[in-house]
PDB file of C-alpha atoms in Angstrom:
ATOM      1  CA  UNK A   1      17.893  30.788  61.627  1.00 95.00           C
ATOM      2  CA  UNK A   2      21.919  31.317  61.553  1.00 97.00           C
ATOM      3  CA  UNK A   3      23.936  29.695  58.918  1.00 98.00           C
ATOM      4  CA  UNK A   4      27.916  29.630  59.107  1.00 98.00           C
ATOM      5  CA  UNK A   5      29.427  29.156  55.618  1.00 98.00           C
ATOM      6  CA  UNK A   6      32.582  28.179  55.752  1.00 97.00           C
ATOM      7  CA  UNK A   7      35.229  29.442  52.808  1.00 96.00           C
ATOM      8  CA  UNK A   8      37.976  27.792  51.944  1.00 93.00           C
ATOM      9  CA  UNK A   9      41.280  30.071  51.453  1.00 91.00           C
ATOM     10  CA  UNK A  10      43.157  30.075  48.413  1.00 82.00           C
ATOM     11  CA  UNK A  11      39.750  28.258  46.631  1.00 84.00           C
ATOM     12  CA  UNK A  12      37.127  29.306  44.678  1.00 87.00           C
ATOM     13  CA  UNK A  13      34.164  27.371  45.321  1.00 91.00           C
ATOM     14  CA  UNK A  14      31.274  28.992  43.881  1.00 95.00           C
ATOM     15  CA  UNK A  15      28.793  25.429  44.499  1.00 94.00           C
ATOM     16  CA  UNK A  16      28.893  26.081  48.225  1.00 95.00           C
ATOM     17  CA  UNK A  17      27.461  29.525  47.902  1.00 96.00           C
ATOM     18  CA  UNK A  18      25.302  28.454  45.542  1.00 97.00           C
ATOM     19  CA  UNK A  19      23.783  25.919  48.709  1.00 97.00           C
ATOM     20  CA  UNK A  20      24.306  28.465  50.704  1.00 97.00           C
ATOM     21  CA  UNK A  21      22.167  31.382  49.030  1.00 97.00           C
ATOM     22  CA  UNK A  22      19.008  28.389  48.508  1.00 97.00           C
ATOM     23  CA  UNK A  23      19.267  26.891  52.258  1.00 97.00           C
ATOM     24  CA  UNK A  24      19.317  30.723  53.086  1.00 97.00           C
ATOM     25  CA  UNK A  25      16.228  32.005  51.115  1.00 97.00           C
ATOM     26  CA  UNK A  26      14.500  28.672  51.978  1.00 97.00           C
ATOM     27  CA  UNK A  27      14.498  29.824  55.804  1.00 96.00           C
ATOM     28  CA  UNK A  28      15.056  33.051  55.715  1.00 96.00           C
ATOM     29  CA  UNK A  29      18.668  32.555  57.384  1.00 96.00           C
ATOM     30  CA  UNK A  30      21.229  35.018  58.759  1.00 95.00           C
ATOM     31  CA  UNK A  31      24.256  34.003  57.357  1.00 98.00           C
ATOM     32  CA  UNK A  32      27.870  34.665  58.248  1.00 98.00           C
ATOM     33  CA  UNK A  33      30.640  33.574  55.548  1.00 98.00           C
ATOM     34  CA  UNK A  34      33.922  32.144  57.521  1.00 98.00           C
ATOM     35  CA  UNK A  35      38.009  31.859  56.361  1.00 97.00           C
ATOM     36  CA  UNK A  36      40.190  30.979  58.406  1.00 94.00           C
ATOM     37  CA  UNK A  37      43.825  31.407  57.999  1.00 87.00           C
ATOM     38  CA  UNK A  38      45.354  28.369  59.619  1.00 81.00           C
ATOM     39  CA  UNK A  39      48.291  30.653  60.721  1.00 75.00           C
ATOM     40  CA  UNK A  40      48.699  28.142  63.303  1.00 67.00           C
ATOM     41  CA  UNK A  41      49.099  24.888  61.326  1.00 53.00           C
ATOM     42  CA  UNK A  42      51.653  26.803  58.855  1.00 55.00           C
ATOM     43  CA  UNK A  43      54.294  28.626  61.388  1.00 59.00           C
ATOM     44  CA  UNK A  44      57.243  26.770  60.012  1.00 63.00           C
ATOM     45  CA  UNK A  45      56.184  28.449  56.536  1.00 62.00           C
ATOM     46  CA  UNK A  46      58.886  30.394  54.399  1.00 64.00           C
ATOM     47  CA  UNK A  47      55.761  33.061  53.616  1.00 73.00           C
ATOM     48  CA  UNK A  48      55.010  36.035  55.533  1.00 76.00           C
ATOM     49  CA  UNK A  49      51.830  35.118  57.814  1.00 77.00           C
ATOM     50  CA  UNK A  50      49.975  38.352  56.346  1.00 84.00           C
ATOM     51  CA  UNK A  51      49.782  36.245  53.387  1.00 87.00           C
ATOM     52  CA  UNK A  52      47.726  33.431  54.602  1.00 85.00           C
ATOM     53  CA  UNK A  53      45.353  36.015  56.324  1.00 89.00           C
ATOM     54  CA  UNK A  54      44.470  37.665  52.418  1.00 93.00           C
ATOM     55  CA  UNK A  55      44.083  34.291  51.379  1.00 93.00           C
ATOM     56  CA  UNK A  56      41.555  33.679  53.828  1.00 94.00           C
ATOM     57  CA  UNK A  57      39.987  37.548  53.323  1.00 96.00           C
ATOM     58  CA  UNK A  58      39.789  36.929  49.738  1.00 96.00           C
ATOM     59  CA  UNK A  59      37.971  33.722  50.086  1.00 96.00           C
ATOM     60  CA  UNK A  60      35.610  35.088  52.295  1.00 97.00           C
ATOM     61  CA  UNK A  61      35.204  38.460  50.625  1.00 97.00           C
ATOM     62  CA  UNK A  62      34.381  36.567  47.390  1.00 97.00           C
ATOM     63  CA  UNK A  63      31.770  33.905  48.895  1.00 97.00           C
ATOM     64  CA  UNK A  64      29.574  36.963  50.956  1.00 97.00           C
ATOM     65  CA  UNK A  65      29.569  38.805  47.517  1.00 97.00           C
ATOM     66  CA  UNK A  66      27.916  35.921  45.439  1.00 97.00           C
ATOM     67  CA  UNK A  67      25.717  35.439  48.259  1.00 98.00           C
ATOM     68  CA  UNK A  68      24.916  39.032  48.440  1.00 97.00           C
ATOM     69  CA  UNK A  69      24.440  39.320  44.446  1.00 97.00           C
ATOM     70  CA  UNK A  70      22.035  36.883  44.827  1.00 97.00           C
ATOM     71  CA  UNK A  71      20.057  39.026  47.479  1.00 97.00           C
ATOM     72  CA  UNK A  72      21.104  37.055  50.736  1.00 97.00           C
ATOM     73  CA  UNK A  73      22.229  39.765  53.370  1.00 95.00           C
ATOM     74  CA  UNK A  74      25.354  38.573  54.182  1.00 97.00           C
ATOM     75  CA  UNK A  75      28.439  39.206  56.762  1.00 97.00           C
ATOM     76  CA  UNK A  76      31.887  37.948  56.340  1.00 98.00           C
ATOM     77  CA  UNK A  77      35.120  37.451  58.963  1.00 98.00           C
ATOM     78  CA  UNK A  78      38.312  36.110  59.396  1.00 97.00           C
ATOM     79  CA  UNK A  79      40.184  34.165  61.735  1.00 95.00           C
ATOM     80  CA  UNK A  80      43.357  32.827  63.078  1.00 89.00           C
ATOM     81  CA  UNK A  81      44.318  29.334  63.913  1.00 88.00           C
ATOM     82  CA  UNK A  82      42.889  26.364  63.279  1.00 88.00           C
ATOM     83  CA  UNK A  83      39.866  26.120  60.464  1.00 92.00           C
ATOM     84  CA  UNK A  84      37.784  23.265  62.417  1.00 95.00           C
ATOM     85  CA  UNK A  85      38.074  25.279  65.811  1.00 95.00           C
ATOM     86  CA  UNK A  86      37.794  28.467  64.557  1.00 96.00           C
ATOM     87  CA  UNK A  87      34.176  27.763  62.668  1.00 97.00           C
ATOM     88  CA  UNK A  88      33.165  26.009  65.992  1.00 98.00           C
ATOM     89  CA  UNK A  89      33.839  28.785  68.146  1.00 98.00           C
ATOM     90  CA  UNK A  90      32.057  31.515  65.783  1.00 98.00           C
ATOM     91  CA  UNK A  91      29.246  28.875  65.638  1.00 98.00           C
ATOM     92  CA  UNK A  92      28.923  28.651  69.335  1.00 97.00           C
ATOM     93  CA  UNK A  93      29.283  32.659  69.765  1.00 97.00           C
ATOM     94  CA  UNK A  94      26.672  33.458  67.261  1.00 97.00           C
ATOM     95  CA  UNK A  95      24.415  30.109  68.233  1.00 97.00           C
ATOM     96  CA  UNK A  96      24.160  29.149  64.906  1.00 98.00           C
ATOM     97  CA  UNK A  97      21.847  26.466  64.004  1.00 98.00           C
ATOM     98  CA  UNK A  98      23.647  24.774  60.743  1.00 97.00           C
ATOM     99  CA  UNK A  99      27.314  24.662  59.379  1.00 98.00           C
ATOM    100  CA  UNK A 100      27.920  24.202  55.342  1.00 97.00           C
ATOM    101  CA  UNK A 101      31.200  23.335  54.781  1.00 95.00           C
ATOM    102  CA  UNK A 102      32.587  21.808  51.198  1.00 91.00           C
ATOM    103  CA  UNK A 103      33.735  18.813  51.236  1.00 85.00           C
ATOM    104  CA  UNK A 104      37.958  17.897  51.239  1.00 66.00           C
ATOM    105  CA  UNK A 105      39.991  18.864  48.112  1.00 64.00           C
ATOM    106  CA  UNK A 106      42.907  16.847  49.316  1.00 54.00           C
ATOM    107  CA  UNK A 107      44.020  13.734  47.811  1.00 59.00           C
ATOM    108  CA  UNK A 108      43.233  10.425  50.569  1.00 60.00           C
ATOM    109  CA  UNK A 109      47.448  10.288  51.511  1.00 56.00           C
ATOM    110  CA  UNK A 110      47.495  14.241  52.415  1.00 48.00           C
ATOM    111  CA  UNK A 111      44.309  13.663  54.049  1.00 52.00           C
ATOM    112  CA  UNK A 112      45.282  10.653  56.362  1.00 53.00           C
ATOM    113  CA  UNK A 113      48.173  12.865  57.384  1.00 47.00           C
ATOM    114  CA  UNK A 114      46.927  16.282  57.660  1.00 44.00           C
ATOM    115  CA  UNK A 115      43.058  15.842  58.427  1.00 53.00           C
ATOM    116  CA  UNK A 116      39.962  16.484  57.098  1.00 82.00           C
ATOM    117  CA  UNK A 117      38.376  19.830  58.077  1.00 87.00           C
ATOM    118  CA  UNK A 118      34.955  18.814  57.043  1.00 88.00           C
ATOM    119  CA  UNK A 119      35.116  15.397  58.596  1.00 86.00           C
ATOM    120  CA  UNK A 120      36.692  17.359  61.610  1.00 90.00           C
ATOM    121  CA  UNK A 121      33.269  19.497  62.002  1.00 94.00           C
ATOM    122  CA  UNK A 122      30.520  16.909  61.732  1.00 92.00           C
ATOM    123  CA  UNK A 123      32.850  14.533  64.820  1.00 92.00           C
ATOM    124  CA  UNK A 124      33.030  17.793  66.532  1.00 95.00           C
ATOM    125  CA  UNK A 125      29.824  19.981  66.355  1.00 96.00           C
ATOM    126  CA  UNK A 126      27.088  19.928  68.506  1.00 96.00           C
ATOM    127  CA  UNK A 127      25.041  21.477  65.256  1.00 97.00           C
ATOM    128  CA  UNK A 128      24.135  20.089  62.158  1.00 97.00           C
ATOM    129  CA  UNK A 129      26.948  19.988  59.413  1.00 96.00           C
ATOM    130  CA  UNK A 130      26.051  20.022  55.396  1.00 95.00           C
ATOM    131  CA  UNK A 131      29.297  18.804  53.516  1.00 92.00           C
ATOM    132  CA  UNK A 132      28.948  20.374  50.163  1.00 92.00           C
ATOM    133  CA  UNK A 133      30.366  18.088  47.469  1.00 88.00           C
ATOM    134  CA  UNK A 134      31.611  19.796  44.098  1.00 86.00           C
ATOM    135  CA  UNK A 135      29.163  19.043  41.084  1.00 86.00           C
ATOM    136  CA  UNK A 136      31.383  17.210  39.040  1.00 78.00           C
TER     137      UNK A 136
END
């Protein structure tokens, strides 16, 4: 079994590891942590681009460790563009069988304008999607 985790930049969300390292020892899953950048959806941005990409390594970097503390082998990557289609096209490439995802941080008016990545994923995927909800 292949799991894509998908990690959010510029947020720590330690709960959808946490998923991630049980669904993974419950099957025995390869897993592959995911951040992508959105470079594309922020060009008009006043920030350097290289600071969106160690945003997005950091995120990732973090999640694989916790999973890999936890004894879950673990790889991590990074890419440009757009988070929904950039977890869909690493899901396709490796033929992963599952996508966890946590669900939207952003308030309902920034999400009516802007999107929903997670809700973006489960329209979109051909695979199964788990939307990770925080605890509280």
């Amino acid at each position: 079994m292949r799991i894509i985790v998908a990690a959010k930049p510029d947020a720590d969300q330690p709960w959808i590891a946490d998923a991630a390292i049980a669904l993974a020892k419950q099957t025995s899953a390869e897993v592959t942590v995911v951040s992508v950048d959105a470079v594309e959806l922020e060009r008009l941005a006043a920030v350097p681009r290289s600071l969106f990409t160690q945003a997005a390594e950091h995120a990732a970097a973090t999640m694989a460790r916790r999973l890999t503390e936890a004894g879950v082998p673990v790889r991590h990557t990074v890419l440009s563009g757009r988070p929904a289609d950039g977890i869909l096209q690493l899901a396709e490439s490796q033929n992963a069988d599952l996508i966890v995802v946590g669900a939207t941080t952003r308030p309902a008016v920034a999400e009516r304008l802007l999107g929903s990545v997670p809700l973006d994923l489960v329209k979109r995927s051909t695979r199964p999607v788990v939307v990770i909800t925080h605890p509280s």
